[in-house]
mmCIF file of C-alpha atoms and ligand atoms in Angstrom:
data_model
loop_
_atom_site.group_PDB
_atom_site.id
_atom_site.type_symbol
_atom_site.label_atom_id
_atom_site.label_comp_id
_atom_site.label_asym_id
_atom_site.label_seq_id
_atom_site.Cartn_x
_atom_site.Cartn_y
_atom_site.Cartn_z
ATOM 1 C CA MET A 1090 56.524 109.129 75.763
ATOM 2 C CA ASP A 1091 59.311 106.709 74.948
ATOM 3 C CA GLU A 1092 62.480 106.335 77.032
ATOM 4 C CA LYS A 1093 64.671 108.367 74.748
ATOM 5 C CA GLU A 1094 62.245 111.294 74.686
ATOM 6 C CA LEU A 1095 61.871 111.223 78.463
ATOM 7 C CA LEU A 1096 65.626 111.175 78.968
ATOM 8 C CA LYS A 1097 66.063 114.024 76.520
ATOM 9 C CA GLN A 1098 63.708 116.124 78.619
ATOM 10 C CA ALA A 1099 65.773 115.293 81.683
ATOM 11 C CA VAL A 1100 69.025 116.724 80.264
ATOM 12 C CA PRO A 1101 68.460 120.503 80.715
ATOM 13 C CA PRO A 1102 67.287 120.334 84.352
ATOM 14 C CA LEU A 1103 70.225 118.073 85.188
ATOM 15 C CA LEU A 1104 72.756 120.468 83.621
ATOM 16 C CA GLY A 1105 71.120 123.457 85.329
ATOM 17 C CA TRP A 1106 71.225 121.700 88.695
ATOM 18 C CA TYR A 1107 74.848 120.654 88.213
ATOM 19 C CA ARG A 1108 76.012 124.186 87.462
ATOM 20 C CA LEU A 1109 74.430 125.429 90.665
ATOM 21 C CA CYS A 1110 75.051 122.574 93.050
ATOM 22 C CA LYS A 1111 78.248 120.757 92.036
ATOM 23 C CA ARG A 1112 80.832 120.177 94.725
ATOM 24 C CA ASP A 1113 84.092 122.052 94.672
ATOM 25 C CA LEU A 1114 86.510 119.200 93.914
ATOM 26 C CA PRO A 1115 90.198 119.639 93.102
ATOM 27 C CA TRP A 1116 90.002 117.790 89.767
ATOM 28 C CA ARG A 1117 87.317 120.181 88.552
ATOM 29 C CA LYS A 1118 89.896 122.966 88.371
ATOM 30 C CA GLU A 1119 92.648 123.501 85.812
ATOM 31 C CA ARG A 1120 91.498 120.729 83.545
ATOM 32 C CA THR A 1121 93.936 119.110 81.157
ATOM 33 C CA PRO A 1122 93.466 115.660 79.609
ATOM 34 C CA TYR A 1123 96.350 114.351 81.747
ATOM 35 C CA ARG A 1124 94.754 115.666 84.924
ATOM 36 C CA VAL A 1125 91.427 114.088 83.983
ATOM 37 C CA LEU A 1126 93.208 110.781 83.403
ATOM 38 C CA VAL A 1127 94.886 110.954 86.827
ATOM 39 C CA SER A 1128 91.641 111.767 88.618
ATOM 40 C CA GLU A 1129 89.632 109.084 86.829
ATOM 41 C CA LEU A 1130 92.182 106.370 87.571
ATOM 42 C CA MET A 1131 92.460 107.477 91.198
ATOM 43 C CA LEU A 1132 88.704 107.498 91.593
ATOM 44 C CA GLN A 1133 88.303 103.929 90.317
ATOM 45 C CA GLN A 1134 87.119 101.938 93.353
ATOM 46 C CA THR A 1135 88.137 104.715 95.753
ATOM 47 C CA ARG A 1136 85.990 107.259 97.574
ATOM 48 C CA VAL A 1137 86.125 110.931 96.595
ATOM 49 C CA GLU A 1138 87.107 111.939 100.137
ATOM 50 C CA ALA A 1139 90.080 109.581 100.110
ATOM 51 C CA VAL A 1140 91.270 110.857 96.726
ATOM 52 C CA LYS A 1141 90.989 114.642 97.237
ATOM 53 C CA GLU A 1142 94.278 115.316 99.012
ATOM 54 C CA ARG A 1143 96.183 112.563 97.266
ATOM 55 C CA TYR A 1144 95.246 113.939 93.877
ATOM 56 C CA VAL A 1145 96.637 117.370 94.749
ATOM 57 C CA GLU A 1146 99.847 115.863 96.161
ATOM 58 C CA PHE A 1147 100.283 113.556 93.181
ATOM 59 C CA LEU A 1148 99.947 116.425 90.723
ATOM 60 C CA ARG A 1149 102.317 118.573 92.712
ATOM 61 C CA ARG A 1150 104.844 115.799 92.303
ATOM 62 C CA PHE A 1151 103.956 114.817 88.749
ATOM 63 C CA PRO A 1152 102.329 117.875 87.123
ATOM 64 C CA THR A 1153 102.560 116.529 83.568
ATOM 65 C CA ALA A 1154 102.573 113.186 81.774
ATOM 66 C CA GLU A 1155 106.216 113.857 80.836
ATOM 67 C CA ARG A 1156 107.225 114.348 84.459
ATOM 68 C CA LEU A 1157 105.412 111.173 85.498
ATOM 69 C CA ALA A 1158 106.908 109.209 82.615
ATOM 70 C CA SER A 1159 110.419 110.181 83.675
ATOM 71 C CA ALA A 1160 109.964 109.127 87.336
ATOM 72 C CA SER A 1161 111.027 105.704 88.590
ATOM 73 C CA GLU A 1162 108.355 103.059 89.192
ATOM 74 C CA GLU A 1163 109.254 103.005 92.906
ATOM 75 C CA GLU A 1164 108.664 106.771 93.121
ATOM 76 C CA VAL A 1165 105.252 106.412 91.521
ATOM 77 C CA MET A 1166 104.265 103.519 93.792
ATOM 78 C CA LYS A 1167 105.353 105.518 96.802
ATOM 79 C CA ALA A 1168 103.208 108.473 95.723
ATOM 80 C CA TRP A 1169 100.262 106.077 95.401
ATOM 81 C CA GLU A 1170 100.772 104.528 98.829
ATOM 82 C CA GLY A 1171 97.559 104.039 100.792
ATOM 83 C CA LEU A 1172 95.255 104.454 97.787
ATOM 84 C CA GLY A 1173 95.280 100.683 97.194
ATOM 85 C CA TYR A 1174 94.660 98.824 93.933
ATOM 86 C CA TYR A 1175 98.231 99.499 92.858
ATOM 87 C CA SER A 1176 97.696 98.141 89.369
ATOM 88 C CA ARG A 1177 96.064 101.524 88.679
ATOM 89 C CA ALA A 1178 99.316 103.303 89.528
ATOM 90 C CA ARG A 1179 101.271 100.996 87.254
ATOM 91 C CA ASN A 1180 98.757 101.570 84.462
ATOM 92 C CA LEU A 1181 98.874 105.320 84.924
ATOM 93 C CA TYR A 1182 102.651 105.190 84.760
ATOM 94 C CA ARG A 1183 102.547 103.165 81.542
ATOM 95 C CA ALA A 1184 99.889 105.488 80.095
ATOM 96 C CA ALA A 1185 102.071 108.519 80.915
ATOM 97 C CA LYS A 1186 104.960 106.981 78.986
ATOM 98 C CA ILE A 1187 102.731 106.495 75.954
ATOM 99 C CA ILE A 1188 101.315 110.040 76.211
ATOM 100 C CA ALA A 1189 104.773 111.565 76.688
ATOM 101 C CA GLU A 1190 105.829 109.951 73.423
ATOM 102 C CA GLU A 1191 102.716 110.117 71.288
ATOM 103 C CA GLY A 1192 100.638 112.906 72.815
ATOM 104 C CA PHE A 1193 97.202 112.507 74.431
ATOM 105 C CA PRO A 1194 94.814 110.434 72.290
ATOM 106 C CA GLN A 1195 92.062 112.431 70.642
ATOM 107 C CA THR A 1196 89.317 109.802 70.269
ATOM 108 C CA TRP A 1197 87.377 107.402 72.498
ATOM 109 C CA VAL A 1198 89.121 104.475 70.832
ATOM 110 C CA GLY A 1199 92.539 106.009 71.502
ATOM 111 C CA VAL A 1200 91.696 106.722 75.144
ATOM 112 C CA ARG A 1201 90.242 103.210 75.601
ATOM 113 C CA ALA A 1202 93.532 101.743 74.352
ATOM 114 C CA LEU A 1203 95.504 103.325 77.232
ATOM 115 C CA PRO A 1204 96.503 100.898 79.988
ATOM 116 C CA GLY A 1205 93.957 100.622 82.812
ATOM 117 C CA VAL A 1206 91.189 102.342 80.866
ATOM 118 C CA GLY A 1207 87.982 100.335 80.478
ATOM 119 C CA ASP A 1208 84.722 101.407 78.844
ATOM 120 C CA TYR A 1209 83.568 103.502 81.792
ATOM 121 C CA THR A 1210 86.834 105.368 82.245
ATOM 122 C CA ALA A 1211 87.201 105.875 78.483
ATOM 123 C CA GLY A 1212 83.725 107.427 78.425
ATOM 124 C CA ALA A 1213 84.500 109.666 81.388
ATOM 125 C CA ILE A 1214 87.858 110.829 80.052
ATOM 126 C CA SER A 1215 86.835 111.347 76.468
ATOM 127 C CA SER A 1216 83.661 113.235 77.355
ATOM 128 C CA ILE A 1217 85.265 115.381 80.083
ATOM 129 C CA ALA A 1218 88.661 115.965 78.515
ATOM 130 C CA LEU A 1219 87.827 115.848 74.799
ATOM 131 C CA GLY A 1220 84.133 116.803 74.708
ATOM 132 C CA VAL A 1221 83.143 113.573 72.921
ATOM 133 C CA ALA A 1222 79.565 112.287 73.329
ATOM 134 C CA ALA A 1223 80.649 109.100 75.090
ATOM 135 C CA PRO A 1224 78.595 107.750 77.985
ATOM 136 C CA ALA A 1225 80.334 106.569 81.145
ATOM 137 C CA VAL A 1226 78.056 103.984 82.695
ATOM 138 C CA ASP A 1227 78.933 102.537 86.087
ATOM 139 C CA GLY A 1228 76.880 101.347 89.050
ATOM 140 C CA ASN A 1229 75.989 104.920 89.996
ATOM 141 C CA VAL A 1230 74.612 105.784 86.602
ATOM 142 C CA LEU A 1231 72.755 102.465 86.415
ATOM 143 C CA ARG A 1232 71.163 103.167 89.790
ATOM 144 C CA ILE A 1233 69.979 106.614 88.721
ATOM 145 C CA LEU A 1234 68.628 105.448 85.390
ATOM 146 C CA THR A 1235 66.871 102.347 86.683
ATOM 147 C CA ARG A 1236 65.152 104.555 89.254
ATOM 148 C CA PHE A 1237 64.381 107.234 86.720
ATOM 149 C CA PHE A 1238 62.687 104.720 84.427
ATOM 150 C CA ALA A 1239 61.511 102.365 87.228
ATOM 151 C CA ASP A 1240 63.317 99.718 85.199
ATOM 152 C CA SER A 1241 63.854 96.345 86.824
ATOM 153 C CA ARG A 1242 66.595 95.084 84.514
ATOM 154 C CA ASN A 1243 69.353 93.318 86.433
ATOM 155 C CA ILE A 1244 72.166 95.859 86.538
ATOM 156 C CA GLY A 1245 74.671 93.034 86.926
ATOM 157 C CA ASP A 1246 73.985 92.062 83.302
ATOM 158 C CA GLN A 1247 76.193 93.437 80.553
ATOM 159 C CA ALA A 1248 73.045 93.769 78.453
ATOM 160 C CA ALA A 1249 71.637 96.327 80.916
ATOM 161 C CA LYS A 1250 74.815 98.344 80.730
ATOM 162 C CA LYS A 1251 74.725 98.270 76.961
ATOM 163 C CA TYR A 1252 71.058 99.257 76.878
ATOM 164 C CA PHE A 1253 71.542 102.314 79.094
ATOM 165 C CA SER A 1254 74.771 103.299 77.333
ATOM 166 C CA GLU A 1255 72.962 103.431 74.015
ATOM 167 C CA LEU A 1256 70.066 105.342 75.514
ATOM 168 C CA LEU A 1257 72.439 107.923 76.962
ATOM 169 C CA ARG A 1258 74.489 108.184 73.798
ATOM 170 C CA ALA A 1259 71.317 109.139 71.925
ATOM 171 C CA VAL A 1260 70.653 112.149 74.175
ATOM 172 C CA TYR A 1261 74.170 113.449 74.838
ATOM 173 C CA PRO A 1262 74.153 117.260 74.642
ATOM 174 C CA PRO A 1263 77.026 119.369 73.239
ATOM 175 C CA GLU A 1264 78.171 119.940 76.860
ATOM 176 C CA ALA A 1265 79.335 116.318 76.936
ATOM 177 C CA GLY A 1266 81.762 116.592 79.834
ATOM 178 C CA GLU A 1267 79.341 118.488 82.019
ATOM 179 C CA PHE A 1268 76.616 115.956 81.333
ATOM 180 C CA THR A 1269 78.856 113.025 82.303
ATOM 181 C CA GLU A 1270 79.862 114.801 85.476
ATOM 182 C CA ALA A 1271 76.316 115.849 86.277
ATOM 183 C CA LEU A 1272 75.202 112.216 86.162
ATOM 184 C CA MET A 1273 78.078 111.199 88.428
ATOM 185 C CA GLU A 1274 77.282 114.056 90.811
ATOM 186 C CA LEU A 1275 73.604 113.196 90.971
ATOM 187 C CA GLY A 1276 74.510 109.633 91.914
ATOM 188 C CA ALA A 1277 77.005 110.816 94.505
ATOM 189 C CA ILE A 1278 75.005 113.402 96.400
ATOM 190 C CA VAL A 1279 71.280 113.052 95.587
ATOM 191 C CA CYS A 1280 70.284 109.683 94.139
ATOM 192 C CA VAL A 1281 72.559 107.991 96.647
ATOM 193 C CA PRO A 1282 73.296 104.266 96.957
ATOM 194 C CA ASN A 1283 72.840 103.688 100.665
ATOM 195 C CA GLY A 1284 69.611 104.758 102.248
ATOM 196 C CA PRO A 1285 66.749 106.618 100.600
ATOM 197 C CA PRO A 1286 67.525 108.971 97.703
ATOM 198 C CA MET A 1287 66.995 112.677 98.322
ATOM 199 C CA CYS A 1288 64.232 113.151 95.801
ATOM 200 C CA GLY A 1289 63.248 116.518 97.282
ATOM 201 C CA ALA A 1290 66.584 117.940 96.090
ATOM 202 C CA CYS A 1291 66.580 116.131 92.741
ATOM 203 C CA PRO A 1292 66.275 117.977 89.413
ATOM 204 C CA TRP A 1293 64.452 114.926 88.067
ATOM 205 C CA SER A 1294 61.776 114.597 90.736
ATOM 206 C CA ALA A 1295 58.998 115.751 88.365
ATOM 207 C CA LEU A 1296 60.024 113.232 85.674
ATOM 208 C CA CYS A 1297 61.240 110.229 87.653
ATOM 209 C CA LYS A 1298 58.999 107.177 87.429
ATOM 210 C CA ALA A 1299 60.156 105.483 90.597
ATOM 211 C CA HIS A 1300 59.631 108.697 92.533
ATOM 212 C CA ALA A 1301 56.110 109.071 91.106
ATOM 213 C CA ALA A 1302 55.311 105.531 92.234
ATOM 214 C CA GLY A 1303 57.144 105.850 95.565
ATOM 215 C CA THR A 1304 59.285 102.842 94.653
ATOM 216 C CA GLU A 1305 62.718 104.524 94.577
ATOM 217 C CA GLU A 1306 64.263 102.029 96.938
ATOM 218 C CA GLN A 1307 63.192 99.019 94.898
ATOM 219 C CA PHE A 1308 65.803 99.996 92.317
ATOM 220 C CA PRO A 1309 68.327 99.078 91.160
ATOM 221 C CA VAL A 1310 67.716 95.341 90.875
ATOM 222 C CA ARG A 1311 70.941 93.394 90.989
ATOM 223 C CA SER A 1312 71.941 89.767 91.087
ATOM 224 C CA GLU A 1313 73.561 88.261 94.167
ATOM 225 C CA LYS A 1314 77.183 89.140 94.554
ATOM 226 C CA ARG A 1315 79.742 86.428 94.099
ATOM 227 C CA ALA A 1316 81.183 85.312 97.443
ATOM 228 C CA ARG A 1317 84.820 86.232 98.007
ATOM 229 C CA ARG A 1318 87.425 83.499 97.968
ATOM 230 C CA VAL A 1319 89.249 83.137 101.285
ATOM 231 C CA GLU A 1320 93.021 82.570 101.253
ATOM 232 C CA GLU A 1321 94.704 81.505 104.498
ATOM 233 C CA LEU A 1322 98.247 82.834 104.629
ATOM 234 C CA ASP A 1323 101.197 82.827 106.993
ATOM 235 C CA VAL A 1324 103.003 86.157 106.724
ATOM 236 C CA TYR A 1325 106.586 86.403 107.965
ATOM 237 C CA VAL A 1326 108.214 89.577 109.184
ATOM 238 C CA LEU A 1327 111.811 88.358 109.258
ATOM 239 C CA LYS A 1328 114.224 90.341 111.352
ATOM 240 C CA HIS A 1329 117.997 90.345 111.034
ATOM 241 C CA GLY A 1330 119.686 92.949 113.244
ATOM 242 C CA ASN A 1331 117.754 96.119 112.500
ATOM 243 C CA GLU A 1332 116.754 95.021 109.007
ATOM 244 C CA PHE A 1333 113.638 93.306 107.722
ATOM 245 C CA ALA A 1334 113.068 91.054 104.709
ATOM 246 C CA LEU A 1335 110.943 92.232 101.809
ATOM 247 C CA GLU A 1336 110.175 90.355 98.645
ATOM 248 C CA LYS A 1337 108.847 91.565 95.324
ATOM 249 C CA ARG A 1338 105.537 89.825 94.761
ATOM 250 C CA GLY A 1339 105.077 87.720 91.662
ATOM 251 C CA ALA A 1340 101.921 87.363 89.567
ATOM 252 C CA GLY A 1341 98.525 87.664 91.279
ATOM 253 C CA LEU A 1342 97.372 90.089 93.941
ATOM 254 C CA LEU A 1343 99.690 93.066 94.579
ATOM 255 C CA ALA A 1344 101.969 91.857 91.786
ATOM 256 C CA GLY A 1345 105.247 93.750 91.480
ATOM 257 C CA LEU A 1346 104.982 95.382 94.915
ATOM 258 C CA TYR A 1347 107.300 94.755 97.825
ATOM 259 C CA GLY A 1348 105.718 92.973 100.771
ATOM 260 C CA PHE A 1349 106.528 90.570 103.569
ATOM 261 C CA PRO A 1350 107.204 86.967 102.528
ATOM 262 C CA CYS A 1351 104.032 84.843 102.626
ATOM 263 C CA VAL A 1352 103.246 81.141 102.331
ATOM 264 C CA ARG A 1353 99.970 79.261 102.339
ATOM 265 C CA ARG A 1354 98.820 78.379 105.856
ATOM 266 C CA GLY A 1355 100.794 75.468 107.273
ATOM 267 C CA GLU A 1356 103.506 75.340 104.578
ATOM 268 C CA THR A 1357 106.996 75.160 106.047
ATOM 269 C CA PHE A 1358 109.097 78.291 105.893
ATOM 270 C CA PRO A 1359 112.747 77.463 106.556
ATOM 271 C CA ALA A 1360 113.924 81.104 106.396
ATOM 272 C CA ALA A 1361 112.207 81.745 109.753
ATOM 273 C CA GLY A 1362 113.992 81.038 113.024
ATOM 274 C CA LYS A 1363 112.723 81.786 116.525
ATOM 275 C CA VAL A 1364 109.212 83.289 116.479
ATOM 276 C CA LEU A 1365 109.079 86.488 118.560
ATOM 277 C CA ALA A 1366 105.420 87.436 118.183
ATOM 278 C CA GLU A 1367 102.233 86.365 116.404
ATOM 279 C CA LYS A 1368 99.187 88.263 115.321
ATOM 280 C CA ARG A 1369 96.126 87.597 113.154
ATOM 281 C CA ALA A 1370 94.786 90.043 110.582
ATOM 282 C CA LYS A 1371 92.366 90.124 107.690
ATOM 283 C CA HIS A 1372 92.435 92.085 104.458
ATOM 284 C CA VAL A 1373 89.560 92.271 102.006
ATOM 285 C CA PHE A 1374 90.192 92.721 98.277
ATOM 286 C CA THR A 1375 87.419 92.892 95.708
ATOM 287 C CA HIS A 1376 87.155 89.137 95.103
ATOM 288 C CA VAL A 1377 89.502 87.658 97.692
ATOM 289 C CA GLU A 1378 89.937 87.827 101.448
ATOM 290 C CA TRP A 1379 93.285 87.202 103.047
ATOM 291 C CA HIS A 1380 93.094 85.662 106.492
ATOM 292 C CA MET A 1381 96.623 86.110 107.755
ATOM 293 C CA LEU A 1382 98.620 84.774 110.642
ATOM 294 C CA GLY A 1383 101.569 87.136 110.952
ATOM 295 C CA ARG A 1384 104.795 86.031 112.618
ATOM 296 C CA LEU A 1385 107.641 88.265 113.664
ATOM 297 C CA ALA A 1386 110.625 85.926 113.531
ATOM 298 C CA GLU A 1387 114.373 85.966 113.605
ATOM 299 C CA ALA A 1388 115.836 85.170 110.213
ATOM 300 C CA ALA A 1389 117.384 81.716 110.099
ATOM 301 C CA ALA A 1390 119.052 82.318 106.737
ATOM 302 C CA ASP A 1391 119.594 85.317 104.478
ATOM 303 C CA GLY A 1392 117.253 84.010 101.791
ATOM 304 C CA ASP A 1393 116.667 85.722 98.500
ATOM 305 C CA TYR A 1394 115.221 88.889 100.006
ATOM 306 C CA LEU A 1395 115.739 92.581 99.966
ATOM 307 C CA TRP A 1396 116.782 93.695 103.458
ATOM 308 C CA ALA A 1397 115.841 97.157 104.641
ATOM 309 C CA THR A 1398 115.577 99.076 107.897
ATOM 310 C CA ALA A 1399 112.226 100.357 109.160
ATOM 311 C CA ALA A 1400 113.170 103.899 108.084
ATOM 312 C CA GLU A 1401 114.116 102.744 104.575
ATOM 313 C CA ILE A 1402 110.872 100.817 104.245
ATOM 314 C CA ALA A 1403 108.842 103.855 105.315
ATOM 315 C CA GLU A 1404 110.701 106.105 102.914
ATOM 316 C CA LYS A 1405 111.174 104.033 99.782
ATOM 317 C CA PHE A 1406 108.671 101.218 99.629
ATOM 318 C CA ALA A 1407 104.951 101.439 99.155
ATOM 319 C CA LEU A 1408 104.143 98.617 101.529
ATOM 320 C CA PRO A 1409 100.599 97.509 100.570
ATOM 321 C CA SER A 1410 97.917 98.218 103.149
ATOM 322 C CA ALA A 1411 97.171 94.462 103.266
ATOM 323 C CA PHE A 1412 100.266 94.229 105.498
ATOM 324 C CA LYS A 1413 99.391 97.250 107.620
ATOM 325 C CA ALA A 1414 98.650 95.189 110.727
ATOM 326 C CA PHE A 1415 102.270 93.990 110.858
ATOM 327 C CA ARG A 1416 103.973 97.341 110.326
ATOM 328 C CA ALA A 1417 104.104 97.946 114.097
ATOM 329 C CA TRP A 1418 106.770 95.220 114.248
ATOM 330 C CA LEU A 1419 109.144 97.292 112.152
ATOM 331 C CA LYS A 1420 111.290 98.841 114.857
HETATM 332 S S1 LIG B 762 63.700 111.592 91.898
HETATM 333 FE FE1 LIG B 762 64.665 110.397 93.501
HETATM 334 S S2 LIG B 762 64.838 108.312 92.715
HETATM 335 FE FE2 LIG B 762 64.396 109.649 90.976
HETATM 336 S S3 LIG B 762 66.404 110.133 90.136
HETATM 337 FE FE3 LIG B 762 65.883 111.761 91.582
HETATM 338 S S4 LIG B 762 66.765 111.138 93.552
HETATM 339 FE FE4 LIG B 762 66.752 109.334 92.197
#
């Protein structure tokens, strides 16, 4: 039997399993295209558990694209606080403005053109929200499929992604959204990434090649990860009376967000006067690690900063979690 035929046979048991066993998640209720967009952007690079409550809160605050589009950027950033990867919030905000004006796009191409939506997210949104037969292939789906076919393609290669996308596209059933979600769910709770997959609970156990050969854990095959670049930074928490200096970050990591002033390790920083405390901290981004030496210091000059009290910072500014270690100084 060829791959396509085998995968076709795997569709009904997967859908049947999903209907019985799917988790009760907030974004699976009251579906609208806008809600699907919010959940998919929130779930990019963030665990389901971390998103659950935030999704509900976010929608309480911004129940429609129109409501989100009419909020201020600061309000949106604040509502996103703690979820990290703030560019997603900015993209969602921009997408809401487009949707509020033009309506929700009705095709994969239209969805893909929204800010922050790549191939995977476009597939997820257009299959779940619009019922289009569009595969959403990420690491989870690649893991399941390489196990299912005992396929040792390197899942780090674009060619592998393309291959499995085409294979899936050829077997998409009319229940497109359910199928996309069923694949995601299988990867999340049965054919799991860390530790052995739970083949005993898997709707594909009778068809899966890796399971038949007992080689489940040899898949997926992936190339070595690129090492993260380390940036050594001096972070200044400048104090003037009961106010602290914030600066809007320029291009690069955390662009557009307010944070504490930073310089490369060892560069002079004339705005700092007497140093009151020092502390080291590390923050890991996807491709970069910040190794920070934080200094609480008296301000020697006003500088071109925004000055705010601890209460104002807590209330109005989404201080990125990269600076979390230095928040205790804000008092
Ligand atoms: S049988 Fe096991 S390895 Fe195969 S898809 Fe199911 S959980 Fe994954």
